[in-house]
Amino acid sequence: MTGTRFSVVIPLYNKAAHIRDTLNSVLAQNYADYEVIVVDDGSRDNGATIVEAFAAEHEAVSLIRQDNAGVSVARNTGIAHARNDYVAFLDGDDLWLPSFLSEIAALIDEFPEAGGYSTAFAHYLPDGSVDPIEPAFPRQFAAQQRFMYDYFEAACGGELPMMTSAVCIPKAILDELGGFPPGEKIGEDQDVWIRVGLKYKMAYSRTVCMHYLIEAENRASVMHVPEVECPFSCRLKAVADRGDDPRSQLMLKLTGNHLLHLAQLNLLAGKKAAARKLLDDPRTRYFPLRRLKWELKYWLG
């Protein structure tokens, strides 16, 4: 294994209930070459104080404070301060298993030309059980533990192949593409994966190395339910509509997947009018069974 060094960027906003466990999951890694940059985005709780105590005991941990500007700006601040060639992202209420960085390092060794690296992850449920997530990769990868793939071919099928807290991207590529889009509360991470995927293949490991806490506080998807298509999806549709990429239909399918997800969230939130408009978009017809499911939910209330 090469001497790959990582900068771990953790945005922090009102995660005092979880940040201790998150940091401990990084410090428990069986791979030692990393720094941890926590960017406190104007938290109103004592999360930053907890991080300060870690920084006093662990040289690898540092804290940056900034006025509240959103998760994209916080991540971009961390990227700007990163000293290593690979940037791994971890939200302040998710957990890495001890093998995460070593598995990413193995992916980098095997696929140095990839634009992004990620591992499998599992939902961590309130009862302590875990539910591994299975993205819809093309069949040719069925027997492979580690492989390189096209982002749009995999992402358009349902579950996304990249979850922010299980992703690592070369810093040079993040600098090249401009990082995360400020001011977007939902889908800002997908915007980055899309822009990387337009230019590079991605690498993936089927080993589950991250737990996503379903019941963690302040989940953006719970706090902010968009009633209209998110900006990242609108931008991708514009790329697809130009028709100069052979993957244009896959891109449109990915936006349809996004619209169905928003329709689901709006129905669960009781916003039937918004859900109706989303379901009426022709792109949702790429997924007839899922569309039918939420159509029935709509009519049955």
PDB file of C-alpha atoms in Angstrom:
ATOM      1  CA  MET A   1       0.000   0.000   0.000  1.00  0.00           C
ATOM      2  CA  THR A   2       1.290   3.450  -0.910  1.00  0.00           C
ATOM      3  CA  GLY A   3       1.868   6.207   1.603  1.00  0.00           C
ATOM      4  CA  THR A   4      -1.413   7.958   0.773  1.00  0.00           C
ATOM      5  CA  ARG A   5      -2.217  10.774   3.183  1.00  0.00           C
ATOM      6  CA  PHE A   6      -5.718  12.023   3.840  1.00  0.00           C
ATOM      7  CA  SER A   7      -7.314  15.240   5.003  1.00  0.00           C
ATOM      8  CA  VAL A   8     -10.609  14.463   6.737  1.00  0.00           C
ATOM      9  CA  VAL A   9     -13.082  17.358   6.511  1.00  0.00           C
ATOM     10  CA  ILE A  10     -15.951  17.429   9.026  1.00  0.00           C
ATOM     11  CA  PRO A  11     -18.502  20.280   8.833  1.00  0.00           C
ATOM     12  CA  LEU A  12     -20.075  20.945  12.223  1.00  0.00           C
ATOM     13  CA  TYR A  13     -23.372  22.648  12.941  1.00  0.00           C
ATOM     14  CA  ASN A  14     -25.272  21.881  16.159  1.00  0.00           C
ATOM     15  CA  LYS A  15     -24.039  18.279  16.347  1.00  0.00           C
ATOM     16  CA  ALA A  16     -22.896  18.248  19.968  1.00  0.00           C
ATOM     17  CA  ALA A  17     -24.884  15.072  20.594  1.00  0.00           C
ATOM     18  CA  HIS A  18     -22.906  13.156  17.969  1.00  0.00           C
ATOM     19  CA  ILE A  19     -19.542  14.807  17.218  1.00  0.00           C
ATOM     20  CA  ARG A  20     -17.715  12.956  20.001  1.00  0.00           C
ATOM     21  CA  ASP A  21     -18.636   9.569  18.527  1.00  0.00           C
ATOM     22  CA  THR A  22     -17.832  10.797  15.019  1.00  0.00           C
ATOM     23  CA  LEU A  23     -14.334  11.932  16.006  1.00  0.00           C
ATOM     24  CA  ASN A  24     -13.679   8.739  17.935  1.00  0.00           C
ATOM     25  CA  SER A  25     -14.559   6.760  14.817  1.00  0.00           C
ATOM     26  CA  VAL A  26     -11.835   8.643  12.912  1.00  0.00           C
ATOM     27  CA  LEU A  27      -9.246   8.257  15.658  1.00  0.00           C
ATOM     28  CA  ALA A  28      -9.969   4.509  15.708  1.00  0.00           C
ATOM     29  CA  GLN A  29      -8.885   4.084  12.074  1.00  0.00           C
ATOM     30  CA  ASN A  30      -6.352   1.339  11.390  1.00  0.00           C
ATOM     31  CA  TYR A  31      -4.681   3.714   8.906  1.00  0.00           C
ATOM     32  CA  ALA A  32      -2.556   6.421  10.507  1.00  0.00           C
ATOM     33  CA  ASP A  33      -1.692   9.009   7.834  1.00  0.00           C
ATOM     34  CA  TYR A  34      -4.407  11.628   8.162  1.00  0.00           C
ATOM     35  CA  GLU A  35      -5.336  15.020   9.540  1.00  0.00           C
ATOM     36  CA  VAL A  36      -8.812  15.951  10.770  1.00  0.00           C
ATOM     37  CA  ILE A  37     -10.202  19.414   9.992  1.00  0.00           C
ATOM     38  CA  VAL A  38     -13.446  20.242  11.786  1.00  0.00           C
ATOM     39  CA  VAL A  39     -15.127  23.409  10.525  1.00  0.00           C
ATOM     40  CA  ASP A  40     -17.617  24.799  13.017  1.00  0.00           C
ATOM     41  CA  ASP A  41     -20.240  26.643  10.978  1.00  0.00           C
ATOM     42  CA  GLY A  42     -21.504  28.971  13.688  1.00  0.00           C
ATOM     43  CA  SER A  43     -22.976  26.284  15.929  1.00  0.00           C
ATOM     44  CA  ARG A  44     -25.230  27.387  18.786  1.00  0.00           C
ATOM     45  CA  ASP A  45     -24.505  24.353  20.958  1.00  0.00           C
ATOM     46  CA  ASN A  46     -21.250  23.200  22.614  1.00  0.00           C
ATOM     47  CA  GLY A  47     -20.076  21.007  19.729  1.00  0.00           C
ATOM     48  CA  ALA A  48     -17.047  23.212  19.040  1.00  0.00           C
ATOM     49  CA  THR A  49     -16.017  23.001  22.713  1.00  0.00           C
ATOM     50  CA  ILE A  50     -16.062  19.210  22.454  1.00  0.00           C
ATOM     51  CA  VAL A  51     -13.835  19.414  19.367  1.00  0.00           C
ATOM     52  CA  GLU A  52     -11.433  21.764  21.146  1.00  0.00           C
ATOM     53  CA  ALA A  53     -10.933  19.120  23.842  1.00  0.00           C
ATOM     54  CA  PHE A  54     -10.098  16.538  21.162  1.00  0.00           C
ATOM     55  CA  ALA A  55      -7.684  18.960  19.475  1.00  0.00           C
ATOM     56  CA  ALA A  56      -5.880  19.520  22.788  1.00  0.00           C
ATOM     57  CA  GLU A  57      -5.282  15.763  23.116  1.00  0.00           C
ATOM     58  CA  HIS A  58      -4.750  14.750  19.478  1.00  0.00           C
ATOM     59  CA  GLU A  59      -2.321  16.577  17.217  1.00  0.00           C
ATOM     60  CA  ALA A  60      -4.144  15.327  14.119  1.00  0.00           C
ATOM     61  CA  VAL A  61      -7.358  17.198  15.035  1.00  0.00           C
ATOM     62  CA  SER A  62      -7.843  20.909  14.349  1.00  0.00           C
ATOM     63  CA  LEU A  63     -10.839  23.238  14.628  1.00  0.00           C
ATOM     64  CA  ILE A  64     -11.733  26.157  12.382  1.00  0.00           C
ATOM     65  CA  ARG A  65     -14.553  28.497  13.388  1.00  0.00           C
ATOM     66  CA  GLN A  66     -16.612  30.539  10.940  1.00  0.00           C
ATOM     67  CA  ASP A  67     -19.904  32.414  10.912  1.00  0.00           C
ATOM     68  CA  ASN A  68     -22.826  30.315   9.781  1.00  0.00           C
ATOM     69  CA  ALA A  69     -22.663  30.052   5.991  1.00  0.00           C
ATOM     70  CA  GLY A  70     -23.982  26.555   5.231  1.00  0.00           C
ATOM     71  CA  VAL A  71     -22.510  23.109   4.814  1.00  0.00           C
ATOM     72  CA  SER A  72     -21.015  23.769   1.364  1.00  0.00           C
ATOM     73  CA  VAL A  73     -19.012  26.749   2.571  1.00  0.00           C
ATOM     74  CA  ALA A  74     -17.902  24.771   5.635  1.00  0.00           C
ATOM     75  CA  ARG A  75     -16.662  21.898   3.474  1.00  0.00           C
ATOM     76  CA  ASN A  76     -14.966  24.326   1.091  1.00  0.00           C
ATOM     77  CA  THR A  77     -13.198  25.954   4.043  1.00  0.00           C
ATOM     78  CA  GLY A  78     -11.933  22.533   5.080  1.00  0.00           C
ATOM     79  CA  ILE A  79     -10.757  21.779   1.545  1.00  0.00           C
ATOM     80  CA  ALA A  80      -8.901  25.098   1.395  1.00  0.00           C
ATOM     81  CA  HIS A  81      -7.018  24.207   4.601  1.00  0.00           C
ATOM     82  CA  ALA A  82      -6.326  20.597   3.607  1.00  0.00           C
ATOM     83  CA  ARG A  83      -2.615  19.802   3.423  1.00  0.00           C
ATOM     84  CA  ASN A  84      -2.846  16.349   1.850  1.00  0.00           C
ATOM     85  CA  ASP A  85      -3.568  15.073  -1.649  1.00  0.00           C
ATOM     86  CA  TYR A  86      -6.822  13.255  -0.847  1.00  0.00           C
ATOM     87  CA  VAL A  87      -9.832  14.736   0.940  1.00  0.00           C
ATOM     88  CA  ALA A  88     -12.286  12.439   2.728  1.00  0.00           C
ATOM     89  CA  PHE A  89     -15.601  13.794   3.962  1.00  0.00           C
ATOM     90  CA  LEU A  90     -17.444  12.865   7.136  1.00  0.00           C
ATOM     91  CA  ASP A  91     -20.539  14.547   8.539  1.00  0.00           C
ATOM     92  CA  GLY A  92     -20.640  15.326  12.235  1.00  0.00           C
ATOM     93  CA  ASP A  93     -23.271  12.703  12.974  1.00  0.00           C
ATOM     94  CA  ASP A  94     -22.002   9.730  10.959  1.00  0.00           C
ATOM     95  CA  LEU A  95     -19.501   7.030  11.883  1.00  0.00           C
ATOM     96  CA  TRP A  96     -16.606   5.382  10.088  1.00  0.00           C
ATOM     97  CA  LEU A  97     -15.734   1.785  10.756  1.00  0.00           C
ATOM     98  CA  PRO A  98     -12.012   1.308  11.549  1.00  0.00           C
ATOM     99  CA  SER A  99     -11.220   0.085   8.027  1.00  0.00           C
ATOM    100  CA  PHE A 100     -12.555   3.085   6.076  1.00  0.00           C
ATOM    101  CA  LEU A 101      -9.320   4.925   5.286  1.00  0.00           C
ATOM    102  CA  SER A 102      -7.360   1.724   4.642  1.00  0.00           C
ATOM    103  CA  GLU A 103     -10.048   0.567   2.196  1.00  0.00           C
ATOM    104  CA  ILE A 104      -9.975   3.927   0.403  1.00  0.00           C
ATOM    105  CA  ALA A 105      -6.179   3.731   0.253  1.00  0.00           C
ATOM    106  CA  ALA A 106      -6.479   0.273  -1.334  1.00  0.00           C
ATOM    107  CA  LEU A 107      -8.877   1.694  -3.936  1.00  0.00           C
ATOM    108  CA  ILE A 108      -6.429   4.486  -4.720  1.00  0.00           C
ATOM    109  CA  ASP A 109      -3.625   1.967  -5.171  1.00  0.00           C
ATOM    110  CA  GLU A 110      -5.745  -0.130  -7.527  1.00  0.00           C
ATOM    111  CA  PHE A 111      -7.373   2.723  -9.467  1.00  0.00           C
ATOM    112  CA  PRO A 112      -5.099   5.775  -9.279  1.00  0.00           C
ATOM    113  CA  GLU A 113      -6.786   7.352 -12.310  1.00  0.00           C
ATOM    114  CA  ALA A 114     -10.257   7.514 -10.701  1.00  0.00           C
ATOM    115  CA  GLY A 115     -11.847  10.877  -9.942  1.00  0.00           C
ATOM    116  CA  GLY A 116     -13.545   9.751  -6.753  1.00  0.00           C
ATOM    117  CA  TYR A 117     -13.495   6.852  -4.291  1.00  0.00           C
ATOM    118  CA  SER A 118     -16.235   5.482  -2.066  1.00  0.00           C
ATOM    119  CA  THR A 119     -17.142   2.441  -0.014  1.00  0.00           C
ATOM    120  CA  ALA A 120     -20.418   0.745   0.750  1.00  0.00           C
ATOM    121  CA  PHE A 121     -22.314   2.043   3.771  1.00  0.00           C
ATOM    122  CA  ALA A 122     -25.198   0.982   5.966  1.00  0.00           C
ATOM    123  CA  HIS A 123     -28.065   2.762   7.649  1.00  0.00           C
ATOM    124  CA  TYR A 124     -27.635   2.594  11.422  1.00  0.00           C
ATOM    125  CA  LEU A 125     -31.108   2.160  12.895  1.00  0.00           C
ATOM    126  CA  PRO A 126     -32.332   3.332  16.313  1.00  0.00           C
ATOM    127  CA  ASP A 127     -32.458  -0.234  17.635  1.00  0.00           C
ATOM    128  CA  GLY A 128     -28.737  -0.682  16.895  1.00  0.00           C
ATOM    129  CA  SER A 129     -29.200  -2.829  13.795  1.00  0.00           C
ATOM    130  CA  VAL A 130     -27.677  -1.954  10.441  1.00  0.00           C
ATOM    131  CA  ASP A 131     -29.192  -2.030   6.961  1.00  0.00           C
ATOM    132  CA  PRO A 132     -26.549  -2.190   4.186  1.00  0.00           C
ATOM    133  CA  ILE A 133     -27.414  -0.144   1.089  1.00  0.00           C
ATOM    134  CA  GLU A 134     -27.057  -1.754  -2.337  1.00  0.00           C
ATOM    135  CA  PRO A 135     -26.645   0.649  -5.277  1.00  0.00           C
ATOM    136  CA  ALA A 136     -27.795  -0.588  -8.679  1.00  0.00           C
ATOM    137  CA  PHE A 137     -24.454  -1.218 -10.354  1.00  0.00           C
ATOM    138  CA  PRO A 138     -24.405  -2.749 -13.855  1.00  0.00           C
ATOM    139  CA  ARG A 139     -24.337  -6.536 -13.950  1.00  0.00           C
ATOM    140  CA  GLN A 140     -20.749  -6.783 -15.117  1.00  0.00           C
ATOM    141  CA  PHE A 141     -19.628  -5.711 -11.621  1.00  0.00           C
ATOM    142  CA  ALA A 142     -21.729  -8.284  -9.748  1.00  0.00           C
ATOM    143  CA  ALA A 143     -18.785 -10.525  -8.834  1.00  0.00           C
ATOM    144  CA  GLN A 144     -16.256  -7.732  -8.177  1.00  0.00           C
ATOM    145  CA  GLN A 145     -15.349  -6.453  -4.721  1.00  0.00           C
ATOM    146  CA  ARG A 146     -13.552  -3.353  -5.998  1.00  0.00           C
ATOM    147  CA  PHE A 147     -14.122  -1.805  -9.401  1.00  0.00           C
ATOM    148  CA  MET A 148     -14.242   1.395 -11.437  1.00  0.00           C
ATOM    149  CA  TYR A 149     -17.566   2.502 -12.931  1.00  0.00           C
ATOM    150  CA  ASP A 150     -19.467   5.299 -14.673  1.00  0.00           C
ATOM    151  CA  TYR A 151     -21.327   7.444 -12.155  1.00  0.00           C
ATOM    152  CA  PHE A 152     -24.447   8.046 -14.251  1.00  0.00           C
ATOM    153  CA  GLU A 153     -24.823   4.408 -15.236  1.00  0.00           C
ATOM    154  CA  ALA A 154     -24.940   3.454 -11.553  1.00  0.00           C
ATOM    155  CA  ALA A 155     -26.682   6.468 -10.013  1.00  0.00           C
ATOM    156  CA  CYS A 156     -29.706   6.486 -12.303  1.00  0.00           C
ATOM    157  CA  GLY A 157     -30.951   3.119 -11.019  1.00  0.00           C
ATOM    158  CA  GLY A 158     -32.076   4.002  -7.495  1.00  0.00           C
ATOM    159  CA  GLU A 159     -29.734   4.148  -4.496  1.00  0.00           C
ATOM    160  CA  LEU A 160     -26.807   6.462  -5.166  1.00  0.00           C
ATOM    161  CA  PRO A 161     -23.346   4.841  -5.240  1.00  0.00           C
ATOM    162  CA  MET A 162     -21.783   7.725  -3.283  1.00  0.00           C
ATOM    163  CA  MET A 163     -22.754   8.934   0.199  1.00  0.00           C
ATOM    164  CA  THR A 164     -20.890  12.013   1.455  1.00  0.00           C
ATOM    165  CA  SER A 165     -19.502  10.378   4.590  1.00  0.00           C
ATOM    166  CA  ALA A 166     -18.136   7.458   2.568  1.00  0.00           C
ATOM    167  CA  VAL A 167     -16.415   9.498  -0.158  1.00  0.00           C
ATOM    168  CA  CYS A 168     -12.856  10.613  -0.860  1.00  0.00           C
ATOM    169  CA  ILE A 169     -11.810  12.855  -3.771  1.00  0.00           C
ATOM    170  CA  PRO A 170      -8.347  14.010  -4.850  1.00  0.00           C
ATOM    171  CA  LYS A 171      -7.815  17.587  -3.676  1.00  0.00           C
ATOM    172  CA  ALA A 172      -6.547  18.578  -7.120  1.00  0.00           C
ATOM    173  CA  ILE A 173      -9.902  17.592  -8.640  1.00  0.00           C
ATOM    174  CA  LEU A 174     -11.860  19.463  -5.971  1.00  0.00           C
ATOM    175  CA  ASP A 175      -9.733  22.540  -6.660  1.00  0.00           C
ATOM    176  CA  GLU A 176     -10.221  22.085 -10.403  1.00  0.00           C
ATOM    177  CA  LEU A 177     -14.015  21.827 -10.146  1.00  0.00           C
ATOM    178  CA  GLY A 178     -14.512  24.487  -7.498  1.00  0.00           C
ATOM    179  CA  GLY A 179     -15.762  22.461  -4.530  1.00  0.00           C
ATOM    180  CA  PHE A 180     -19.340  22.453  -3.207  1.00  0.00           C
ATOM    181  CA  PRO A 181     -22.006  24.959  -4.360  1.00  0.00           C
ATOM    182  CA  PRO A 182     -22.745  27.510  -1.600  1.00  0.00           C
ATOM    183  CA  GLY A 183     -26.282  28.185  -0.467  1.00  0.00           C
ATOM    184  CA  GLU A 184     -27.793  24.835  -1.457  1.00  0.00           C
ATOM    185  CA  LYS A 185     -29.196  22.868   1.496  1.00  0.00           C
ATOM    186  CA  ILE A 186     -30.111  19.701  -0.397  1.00  0.00           C
ATOM    187  CA  GLY A 187     -28.128  17.927  -3.119  1.00  0.00           C
ATOM    188  CA  GLU A 188     -24.966  19.997  -2.802  1.00  0.00           C
ATOM    189  CA  ASP A 189     -22.992  16.770  -2.489  1.00  0.00           C
ATOM    190  CA  GLN A 190     -24.641  15.221  -5.559  1.00  0.00           C
ATOM    191  CA  ASP A 191     -23.646  18.324  -7.514  1.00  0.00           C
ATOM    192  CA  VAL A 192     -19.986  17.527  -6.826  1.00  0.00           C
ATOM    193  CA  TRP A 193     -20.312  13.820  -7.671  1.00  0.00           C
ATOM    194  CA  ILE A 194     -22.023  14.775 -10.948  1.00  0.00           C
ATOM    195  CA  ARG A 195     -19.312  17.248 -11.930  1.00  0.00           C
ATOM    196  CA  VAL A 196     -16.613  14.712 -11.124  1.00  0.00           C
ATOM    197  CA  GLY A 197     -18.556  12.002 -12.974  1.00  0.00           C
ATOM    198  CA  LEU A 198     -18.787  14.115 -16.110  1.00  0.00           C
ATOM    199  CA  LYS A 199     -14.990  13.961 -16.449  1.00  0.00           C
ATOM    200  CA  TYR A 200     -13.786  10.880 -14.551  1.00  0.00           C
ATOM    201  CA  LYS A 201     -14.656   7.303 -13.675  1.00  0.00           C
ATOM    202  CA  MET A 202     -15.319   6.486 -10.011  1.00  0.00           C
ATOM    203  CA  ALA A 203     -13.943   3.648  -7.880  1.00  0.00           C
ATOM    204  CA  TYR A 204     -16.016   1.648  -5.399  1.00  0.00           C
ATOM    205  CA  SER A 205     -15.535  -0.967  -2.696  1.00  0.00           C
ATOM    206  CA  ARG A 206     -18.372  -3.233  -1.595  1.00  0.00           C
ATOM    207  CA  THR A 207     -16.954  -3.373   1.935  1.00  0.00           C
ATOM    208  CA  VAL A 208     -19.259  -1.532   4.338  1.00  0.00           C
ATOM    209  CA  CYS A 209     -17.067   1.069   6.045  1.00  0.00           C
ATOM    210  CA  MET A 210     -19.522   3.765   7.156  1.00  0.00           C
ATOM    211  CA  HIS A 211     -22.689   3.931   9.252  1.00  0.00           C
ATOM    212  CA  TYR A 212     -25.255   6.613   8.446  1.00  0.00           C
ATOM    213  CA  LEU A 213     -27.255   7.497  11.550  1.00  0.00           C
ATOM    214  CA  ILE A 214     -30.897   7.558  10.470  1.00  0.00           C
ATOM    215  CA  GLU A 215     -32.175   9.207  13.642  1.00  0.00           C
ATOM    216  CA  ALA A 216     -29.397  11.798  13.992  1.00  0.00           C
ATOM    217  CA  GLU A 217     -30.507  15.332  14.765  1.00  0.00           C
ATOM    218  CA  ASN A 218     -30.837  18.088  12.158  1.00  0.00           C
ATOM    219  CA  ARG A 219     -30.797  15.905   9.037  1.00  0.00           C
ATOM    220  CA  ALA A 220     -31.091  18.309   6.100  1.00  0.00           C
ATOM    221  CA  SER A 221     -33.491  15.947   4.340  1.00  0.00           C
ATOM    222  CA  VAL A 222     -35.835  16.165   7.343  1.00  0.00           C
ATOM    223  CA  MET A 223     -35.480  19.860   8.073  1.00  0.00           C
ATOM    224  CA  HIS A 224     -35.663  21.143   4.491  1.00  0.00           C
ATOM    225  CA  VAL A 225     -38.036  19.327   2.136  1.00  0.00           C
ATOM    226  CA  PRO A 226     -37.831  21.049  -1.275  1.00  0.00           C
ATOM    227  CA  GLU A 227     -41.109  21.406  -3.130  1.00  0.00           C
ATOM    228  CA  VAL A 228     -39.432  21.829  -6.514  1.00  0.00           C
ATOM    229  CA  GLU A 229     -36.531  20.221  -8.357  1.00  0.00           C
ATOM    230  CA  CYS A 230     -33.186  20.975  -6.707  1.00  0.00           C
ATOM    231  CA  PRO A 231     -30.585  23.129  -8.496  1.00  0.00           C
ATOM    232  CA  PHE A 232     -28.111  20.274  -9.040  1.00  0.00           C
ATOM    233  CA  SER A 233     -30.795  18.316 -10.907  1.00  0.00           C
ATOM    234  CA  CYS A 234     -31.787  21.340 -13.015  1.00  0.00           C
ATOM    235  CA  ARG A 235     -28.153  21.832 -13.989  1.00  0.00           C
ATOM    236  CA  LEU A 236     -27.796  18.163 -14.912  1.00  0.00           C
ATOM    237  CA  LYS A 237     -30.960  18.315 -17.022  1.00  0.00           C
ATOM    238  CA  ALA A 238     -29.471  21.281 -18.884  1.00  0.00           C
ATOM    239  CA  VAL A 239     -26.361  19.207 -19.640  1.00  0.00           C
ATOM    240  CA  ALA A 240     -28.510  16.295 -20.815  1.00  0.00           C
ATOM    241  CA  ASP A 241     -30.694  18.535 -22.968  1.00  0.00           C
ATOM    242  CA  ARG A 242     -27.653  19.707 -24.903  1.00  0.00           C
ATOM    243  CA  GLY A 243     -27.353  16.139 -26.163  1.00  0.00           C
ATOM    244  CA  ASP A 244     -23.583  16.218 -26.642  1.00  0.00           C
ATOM    245  CA  ASP A 245     -22.878  13.434 -24.120  1.00  0.00           C
ATOM    246  CA  PRO A 246     -23.792   9.828 -24.995  1.00  0.00           C
ATOM    247  CA  ARG A 247     -24.979   9.397 -21.392  1.00  0.00           C
ATOM    248  CA  SER A 248     -27.698  12.057 -21.742  1.00  0.00           C
ATOM    249  CA  GLN A 249     -30.568   9.615 -21.215  1.00  0.00           C
ATOM    250  CA  LEU A 250     -28.893   8.253 -18.088  1.00  0.00           C
ATOM    251  CA  MET A 251     -28.630  11.813 -16.808  1.00  0.00           C
ATOM    252  CA  LEU A 252     -32.319  12.451 -17.425  1.00  0.00           C
ATOM    253  CA  LYS A 253     -33.126   9.195 -15.666  1.00  0.00           C
ATOM    254  CA  LEU A 254     -31.062  10.321 -12.681  1.00  0.00           C
ATOM    255  CA  THR A 255     -33.055  13.564 -12.504  1.00  0.00           C
ATOM    256  CA  GLY A 256     -36.263  11.509 -12.645  1.00  0.00           C
ATOM    257  CA  ASN A 257     -35.012   9.469  -9.704  1.00  0.00           C
ATOM    258  CA  HIS A 258     -34.471  12.736  -7.834  1.00  0.00           C
ATOM    259  CA  LEU A 259     -37.993  13.977  -8.627  1.00  0.00           C
ATOM    260  CA  LEU A 260     -39.546  10.766  -7.316  1.00  0.00           C
ATOM    261  CA  HIS A 261     -37.513  11.067  -4.122  1.00  0.00           C
ATOM    262  CA  LEU A 262     -38.799  14.618  -3.633  1.00  0.00           C
ATOM    263  CA  ALA A 263     -42.356  13.481  -4.320  1.00  0.00           C
ATOM    264  CA  GLN A 264     -41.944  10.832  -1.625  1.00  0.00           C
ATOM    265  CA  LEU A 265     -40.616  13.364   0.898  1.00  0.00           C
ATOM    266  CA  ASN A 266     -43.426  15.812   0.144  1.00  0.00           C
ATOM    267  CA  LEU A 267     -46.117  13.169   0.495  1.00  0.00           C
ATOM    268  CA  LEU A 268     -44.653  12.086   3.832  1.00  0.00           C
ATOM    269  CA  ALA A 269     -44.649  15.746   4.886  1.00  0.00           C
ATOM    270  CA  GLY A 270     -48.292  16.159   3.861  1.00  0.00           C
ATOM    271  CA  LYS A 271     -47.482  18.483   0.947  1.00  0.00           C
ATOM    272  CA  LYS A 272     -49.762  16.869  -1.606  1.00  0.00           C
ATOM    273  CA  ALA A 273     -49.858  19.742  -4.105  1.00  0.00           C
ATOM    274  CA  ALA A 274     -46.061  19.831  -4.377  1.00  0.00           C
ATOM    275  CA  ALA A 275     -45.925  16.038  -4.679  1.00  0.00           C
ATOM    276  CA  ARG A 276     -48.519  16.148  -7.470  1.00  0.00           C
ATOM    277  CA  LYS A 277     -46.438  18.574  -9.541  1.00  0.00           C
ATOM    278  CA  LEU A 278     -43.321  16.461  -9.078  1.00  0.00           C
ATOM    279  CA  LEU A 279     -45.092  13.230 -10.035  1.00  0.00           C
ATOM    280  CA  ASP A 280     -46.481  14.872 -13.177  1.00  0.00           C
ATOM    281  CA  ASP A 281     -43.007  15.490 -14.595  1.00  0.00           C
ATOM    282  CA  PRO A 282     -42.473  13.089 -17.551  1.00  0.00           C
ATOM    283  CA  ARG A 283     -39.043  12.063 -16.233  1.00  0.00           C
ATOM    284  CA  THR A 284     -40.652  10.183 -13.338  1.00  0.00           C
ATOM    285  CA  ARG A 285     -41.971   7.707 -15.932  1.00  0.00           C
ATOM    286  CA  TYR A 286     -38.486   6.200 -16.159  1.00  0.00           C
ATOM    287  CA  PHE A 287     -39.509   4.396 -12.937  1.00  0.00           C
ATOM    288  CA  PRO A 288     -43.075   3.150 -13.542  1.00  0.00           C
ATOM    289  CA  LEU A 289     -43.365   0.929 -10.462  1.00  0.00           C
ATOM    290  CA  ARG A 290     -42.011   3.516  -8.043  1.00  0.00           C
ATOM    291  CA  ARG A 291     -44.149   6.187  -9.653  1.00  0.00           C
ATOM    292  CA  LEU A 292     -47.224   3.980  -9.287  1.00  0.00           C
ATOM    293  CA  LYS A 293     -46.424   3.415  -5.610  1.00  0.00           C
ATOM    294  CA  TRP A 294     -46.389   7.137  -4.850  1.00  0.00           C
ATOM    295  CA  GLU A 295     -49.369   7.798  -7.115  1.00  0.00           C
ATOM    296  CA  LEU A 296     -51.337   5.363  -4.957  1.00  0.00           C
ATOM    297  CA  LYS A 297     -50.040   7.037  -1.804  1.00  0.00           C
ATOM    298  CA  TYR A 298     -51.193  10.354  -3.238  1.00  0.00           C
ATOM    299  CA  TRP A 299     -54.722   9.175  -4.021  1.00  0.00           C
ATOM    300  CA  LEU A 300     -55.106   7.208  -0.808  1.00  0.00           C
ATOM    301  CA  GLY A 301     -53.826  10.082   1.315  1.00  0.00           C
TER     302      GLY A 301
END
